[in-house]
Amino acid sequence: MRKNSSFLHLFLSFALLLGQAKPDPDPLQDYCIADTKTPQYFYFNGAPCINPELAVSSHFSTSVLSKPGNTKANPFGFNVTLTNANNLPGMNTLGLSMARVDIDANGIVPLHTHPRASEVTTCLKGRLLVGFVDTSNRVFTQQLNPGESFVFPKGLIHFLYNYDSKAPAVALSGLSSQNPGAQIVSLASFTSKPPIEIQILKNSFQITDQDVARIRKNLGG
Ligand SMILES: *[C@@H]1O[C@H](CO)[C@@H](O)[C@H](O)[C@H]1NC(C)=O
């Protein structure tokens, strides 16, 4: 009996671990145009589809990536514009998305992760220094000129920095999920709501009360 239950435990742990490494589920139909109009009364994984007979070409098209995002809305000097089920409803269930990344001169997309997606980014304009840290704490970085690409493996902490002090940069990223998610390390740590206990931050980063207060203030928390 005990042996059985610990085997079950092991099996479930493996199933969980494997499950986390899976991409978005495969669609069961050609497409599933996201229904962004009908109010949702119950919630499931993804967005519901409209009647496929009502699908039109414009559902598969978007111009959201044609305009730069506002890089002044945060202290880092970047903005990410992402396709999603609302602005590109024909993308629903296809397991991918695209992002336009605008970065001011010397601006940064600070250390962050996408829990549900790998990302391949191509520098379209400017000079980028990009990189990620793997789970053994090794860093991989590269300078990108226009036309050059770099890949960030799923879930790993990464950054994009515009090392040009005069010109803005633009990058285009493909992501392997329709809902990649993003967690910025500094904001998650210091500006969460409700805030993480100060003692936790002090111990985690080996810093003082004053350091915590200063970082929170700098990040607008
Ligand atoms: C990006 O820009 C949009 C407007 O273009 C703004 O609403 C949003 O807050 C900005 N995002 C960040 C992370 O600053």
CSV table of C-alpha atoms and ligand atoms in Angstrom, one decimal:
chain,number,residue,atom,x,y,z
A,1,MET,CA,0.0,0.0,0.0
A,2,ARG,CA,2.7,2.5,1.0
A,3,LYS,CA,4.9,1.4,-1.9
A,4,ASN,CA,2.0,2.0,-4.2
A,5,SER,CA,1.2,5.5,-3.0
A,6,SER,CA,4.9,6.6,-3.2
A,7,PHE,CA,5.0,5.3,-6.7
A,8,LEU,CA,1.8,7.3,-7.5
A,9,HIS,CA,3.5,10.3,-6.0
A,10,LEU,CA,6.6,9.9,-8.2
A,11,PHE,CA,4.4,9.4,-11.2
A,12,LEU,CA,2.4,12.5,-10.5
A,13,SER,CA,5.5,14.6,-9.9
A,14,PHE,CA,6.9,13.5,-13.3
A,15,ALA,CA,3.6,14.2,-15.0
A,16,LEU,CA,3.7,17.6,-13.5
A,17,LEU,CA,7.3,18.3,-14.5
A,18,LEU,CA,6.7,17.1,-18.0
A,19,GLY,CA,3.5,19.1,-18.2
A,20,GLN,CA,5.4,22.3,-17.5
A,21,ALA,CA,7.7,21.7,-20.4
A,22,LYS,CA,4.9,21.4,-22.9
A,23,PRO,CA,4.0,24.1,-25.4
A,24,ASP,CA,0.4,25.4,-25.8
A,25,PRO,CA,-2.0,22.6,-26.6
A,26,ASP,CA,-2.5,21.9,-30.3
A,27,PRO,CA,-5.8,23.3,-31.8
A,28,LEU,CA,-8.5,20.8,-32.6
A,29,GLN,CA,-9.7,22.8,-35.6
A,30,ASP,CA,-8.2,25.0,-38.4
A,31,TYR,CA,-8.7,28.1,-36.4
A,32,CYS,CA,-10.7,29.4,-33.4
A,33,ILE,CA,-11.2,33.1,-33.9
A,34,ALA,CA,-11.3,34.5,-30.4
A,35,ASP,CA,-14.7,35.8,-29.4
A,36,THR,CA,-13.8,39.1,-27.8
A,37,LYS,CA,-17.4,40.5,-27.8
A,38,THR,CA,-19.5,38.0,-25.8
A,39,PRO,CA,-19.1,38.5,-22.1
A,40,GLN,CA,-17.4,35.5,-20.6
A,41,TYR,CA,-19.3,33.8,-17.8
A,42,PHE,CA,-17.0,31.0,-17.2
A,43,TYR,CA,-13.2,30.7,-17.6
A,44,PHE,CA,-11.1,28.1,-19.2
A,45,ASN,CA,-7.7,27.8,-20.8
A,46,GLY,CA,-7.6,30.2,-23.8
A,47,ALA,CA,-10.5,32.2,-25.4
A,48,PRO,CA,-13.7,30.7,-26.8
A,49,CYS,CA,-14.2,30.8,-30.6
A,50,ILE,CA,-16.8,32.5,-32.8
A,51,ASN,CA,-18.8,30.5,-35.3
A,52,PRO,CA,-16.2,29.5,-37.9
A,53,GLU,CA,-18.6,30.5,-40.7
A,54,LEU,CA,-18.2,34.1,-39.5
A,55,ALA,CA,-14.4,34.1,-39.9
A,56,VAL,CA,-13.1,36.8,-42.2
A,57,SER,CA,-9.5,37.7,-43.4
A,58,SER,CA,-9.3,40.7,-41.0
A,59,HIS,CA,-9.4,38.3,-38.0
A,60,PHE,CA,-6.0,37.0,-39.1
A,61,SER,CA,-4.5,40.4,-39.5
A,62,THR,CA,-3.4,43.2,-37.2
A,63,SER,CA,-1.5,46.5,-37.4
A,64,VAL,CA,-0.7,46.8,-33.7
A,65,LEU,CA,3.0,46.2,-34.4
A,66,SER,CA,3.2,49.0,-36.9
A,67,LYS,CA,3.3,51.7,-34.2
A,68,PRO,CA,5.9,52.2,-31.5
A,69,GLY,CA,4.8,51.8,-27.9
A,70,ASN,CA,5.2,54.6,-25.3
A,71,THR,CA,8.7,54.2,-23.8
A,72,LYS,CA,8.2,57.0,-21.3
A,73,ALA,CA,5.6,55.1,-19.3
A,74,ASN,CA,8.2,53.3,-17.2
A,75,PRO,CA,11.7,54.2,-15.7
A,76,PHE,CA,13.5,51.8,-18.0
A,77,GLY,CA,12.9,53.4,-21.4
A,78,PHE,CA,11.2,50.5,-23.2
A,79,ASN,CA,7.8,49.4,-24.4
A,80,VAL,CA,6.6,46.0,-25.6
A,81,THR,CA,3.5,45.7,-27.9
A,82,LEU,CA,2.3,42.1,-28.0
A,83,THR,CA,-0.2,40.4,-30.3
A,84,ASN,CA,-3.0,38.6,-28.4
A,85,ALA,CA,-6.5,37.1,-28.7
A,86,ASN,CA,-8.0,40.6,-28.6
A,87,ASN,CA,-5.9,42.5,-31.2
A,88,LEU,CA,-5.3,39.4,-33.4
A,89,PRO,CA,-8.3,37.1,-32.7
A,90,GLY,CA,-7.3,34.6,-35.5
A,91,MET,CA,-4.1,33.7,-33.5
A,92,ASN,CA,-6.2,32.2,-30.6
A,93,THR,CA,-5.1,28.5,-30.0
A,94,LEU,CA,-2.2,28.6,-32.5
A,95,GLY,CA,0.4,28.6,-29.7
A,96,LEU,CA,2.4,31.7,-30.8
A,97,SER,CA,2.5,35.5,-30.5
A,98,MET,CA,4.7,38.3,-31.7
A,99,ALA,CA,6.1,41.4,-29.9
A,100,ARG,CA,7.4,44.7,-31.1
A,101,VAL,CA,10.0,46.0,-28.7
A,102,ASP,CA,10.9,49.7,-28.6
A,103,ILE,CA,13.9,50.8,-26.6
A,104,ASP,CA,15.2,54.3,-26.0
A,105,ALA,CA,18.8,55.2,-26.4
A,106,ASN,CA,20.5,53.4,-23.4
A,107,GLY,CA,17.1,52.0,-22.4
A,108,ILE,CA,16.6,48.5,-21.3
A,109,VAL,CA,14.0,45.7,-21.2
A,110,PRO,CA,15.1,44.8,-17.6
A,111,LEU,CA,15.8,41.2,-16.4
A,112,HIS,CA,12.6,39.3,-16.9
A,113,THR,CA,11.2,35.9,-17.8
A,114,HIS,CA,8.3,34.5,-19.9
A,115,PRO,CA,7.0,31.5,-17.9
A,116,ARG,CA,5.2,30.0,-20.9
A,117,ALA,CA,7.3,30.8,-23.9
A,118,SER,CA,10.7,30.6,-25.6
A,119,GLU,CA,11.4,33.8,-27.6
A,120,VAL,CA,13.4,34.5,-30.7
A,121,THR,CA,14.2,38.2,-31.2
A,122,THR,CA,15.5,40.0,-34.3
A,123,CYS,CA,17.0,43.4,-34.1
A,124,LEU,CA,15.4,45.6,-36.7
A,125,LYS,CA,17.0,48.9,-35.9
A,126,GLY,CA,19.8,50.1,-33.6
A,127,ARG,CA,22.3,48.2,-31.5
A,128,LEU,CA,21.3,45.7,-28.9
A,129,LEU,CA,23.1,43.8,-26.2
A,130,VAL,CA,20.9,40.8,-25.3
A,131,GLY,CA,21.5,37.9,-23.0
A,132,PHE,CA,20.1,35.3,-20.6
A,133,VAL,CA,21.2,33.4,-17.5
A,134,ASP,CA,20.7,29.6,-17.5
A,135,THR,CA,19.8,27.6,-14.4
A,136,SER,CA,23.4,26.9,-13.6
A,137,ASN,CA,24.0,30.7,-13.5
A,138,ARG,CA,25.9,30.8,-16.8
A,139,VAL,CA,25.4,34.0,-18.8
A,140,PHE,CA,25.1,34.0,-22.6
A,141,THR,CA,25.2,37.5,-24.3
A,142,GLN,CA,25.5,38.8,-27.8
A,143,GLN,CA,25.5,42.1,-29.6
A,144,LEU,CA,22.9,42.4,-32.3
A,145,ASN,CA,23.0,44.6,-35.3
A,146,PRO,CA,19.9,45.0,-37.6
A,147,GLY,CA,18.9,41.7,-39.1
A,148,GLU,CA,20.6,39.6,-36.4
A,149,SER,CA,18.7,37.3,-34.1
A,150,PHE,CA,19.0,35.7,-30.7
A,151,VAL,CA,16.9,33.1,-28.9
A,152,PHE,CA,15.9,33.1,-25.2
A,153,PRO,CA,15.0,29.6,-23.9
A,154,LYS,CA,11.6,29.3,-22.1
A,155,GLY,CA,11.4,30.6,-18.6
A,156,LEU,CA,15.0,31.8,-18.3
A,157,ILE,CA,15.8,35.3,-17.1
A,158,HIS,CA,16.9,37.6,-19.9
A,159,PHE,CA,17.4,41.2,-21.0
A,160,LEU,CA,17.6,43.5,-24.0
A,161,TYR,CA,19.8,46.6,-23.7
A,162,ASN,CA,20.2,49.4,-26.2
A,163,TYR,CA,23.8,50.2,-25.8
A,164,ASP,CA,23.7,53.1,-28.3
A,165,SER,CA,23.5,56.4,-26.3
A,166,LYS,CA,22.0,58.4,-29.1
A,167,ALA,CA,19.6,56.3,-31.2
A,168,PRO,CA,16.5,54.3,-30.3
A,169,ALA,CA,16.3,50.6,-31.1
A,170,VAL,CA,13.5,48.3,-32.4
A,171,ALA,CA,13.3,44.5,-32.2
A,172,LEU,CA,10.7,42.0,-33.3
A,173,SER,CA,10.2,38.9,-31.2
A,174,GLY,CA,8.3,35.6,-31.9
A,175,LEU,CA,7.1,33.8,-28.8
A,176,SER,CA,6.0,30.1,-28.5
A,177,SER,CA,2.8,30.8,-26.7
A,178,GLN,CA,-0.3,32.9,-27.3
A,179,ASN,CA,0.0,34.0,-23.7
A,180,PRO,CA,3.7,34.0,-22.8
A,181,GLY,CA,3.4,36.0,-19.5
A,182,ALA,CA,6.2,38.3,-18.3
A,183,GLN,CA,7.7,38.8,-14.9
A,184,ILE,CA,10.2,41.6,-14.5
A,185,VAL,CA,12.6,40.5,-11.7
A,186,SER,CA,13.0,43.9,-10.0
A,187,LEU,CA,9.4,44.8,-10.2
A,188,ALA,CA,8.2,41.4,-9.0
A,189,SER,CA,10.6,41.6,-6.0
A,190,PHE,CA,10.2,45.3,-5.0
A,191,THR,CA,6.9,46.6,-6.2
A,192,SER,CA,4.5,43.6,-5.8
A,193,LYS,CA,1.0,44.2,-4.3
A,194,PRO,CA,0.8,43.6,-1.4
A,195,PRO,CA,4.6,44.1,-0.9
A,196,ILE,CA,6.9,41.2,-0.1
A,197,GLU,CA,7.9,41.3,3.6
A,198,ILE,CA,11.0,43.6,4.0
A,199,GLN,CA,12.8,40.9,5.9
A,200,ILE,CA,12.5,38.6,2.9
A,201,LEU,CA,14.0,41.2,0.5
A,202,LYS,CA,16.8,42.0,3.0
A,203,ASN,CA,17.8,38.4,3.3
A,204,SER,CA,17.3,37.5,-0.4
A,205,PHE,CA,19.4,40.3,-1.7
A,206,GLN,CA,21.6,40.8,1.4
A,207,ILE,CA,20.7,44.5,1.7
A,208,THR,CA,19.5,46.9,4.4
A,209,ASP,CA,16.1,48.6,5.2
A,210,GLN,CA,17.4,51.7,3.5
A,211,ASP,CA,18.4,49.8,0.4
A,212,VAL,CA,14.9,48.3,0.2
A,213,ALA,CA,13.3,51.8,0.6
A,214,ARG,CA,15.6,53.3,-2.0
A,215,ILE,CA,15.1,50.6,-4.6
A,216,ARG,CA,11.3,50.7,-4.1
A,217,LYS,CA,11.3,54.5,-4.6
A,218,ASN,CA,13.5,54.2,-7.7
A,219,LEU,CA,11.2,51.7,-9.2
A,220,GLY,CA,8.1,53.8,-8.4
A,221,GLY,CA,6.8,51.3,-5.9
B,1,LIG,C1,3.5,50.8,-23.4
B,1,LIG,O1,2.8,51.8,-24.1
B,1,LIG,C2,1.4,51.8,-23.8
B,1,LIG,C3,0.8,52.9,-24.7
B,1,LIG,O2,1.4,52.9,-26.0
B,1,LIG,C4,1.1,52.0,-22.4
B,1,LIG,O3,-0.3,51.9,-22.1
B,1,LIG,C5,1.8,50.9,-21.5
B,1,LIG,O4,1.7,51.2,-20.2
B,1,LIG,C6,3.3,50.9,-21.9
B,1,LIG,N1,3.9,49.7,-21.2
B,1,LIG,C7,5.0,49.9,-20.4
B,1,LIG,C8,5.6,48.6,-19.9
B,1,LIG,O5,5.5,51.0,-20.1
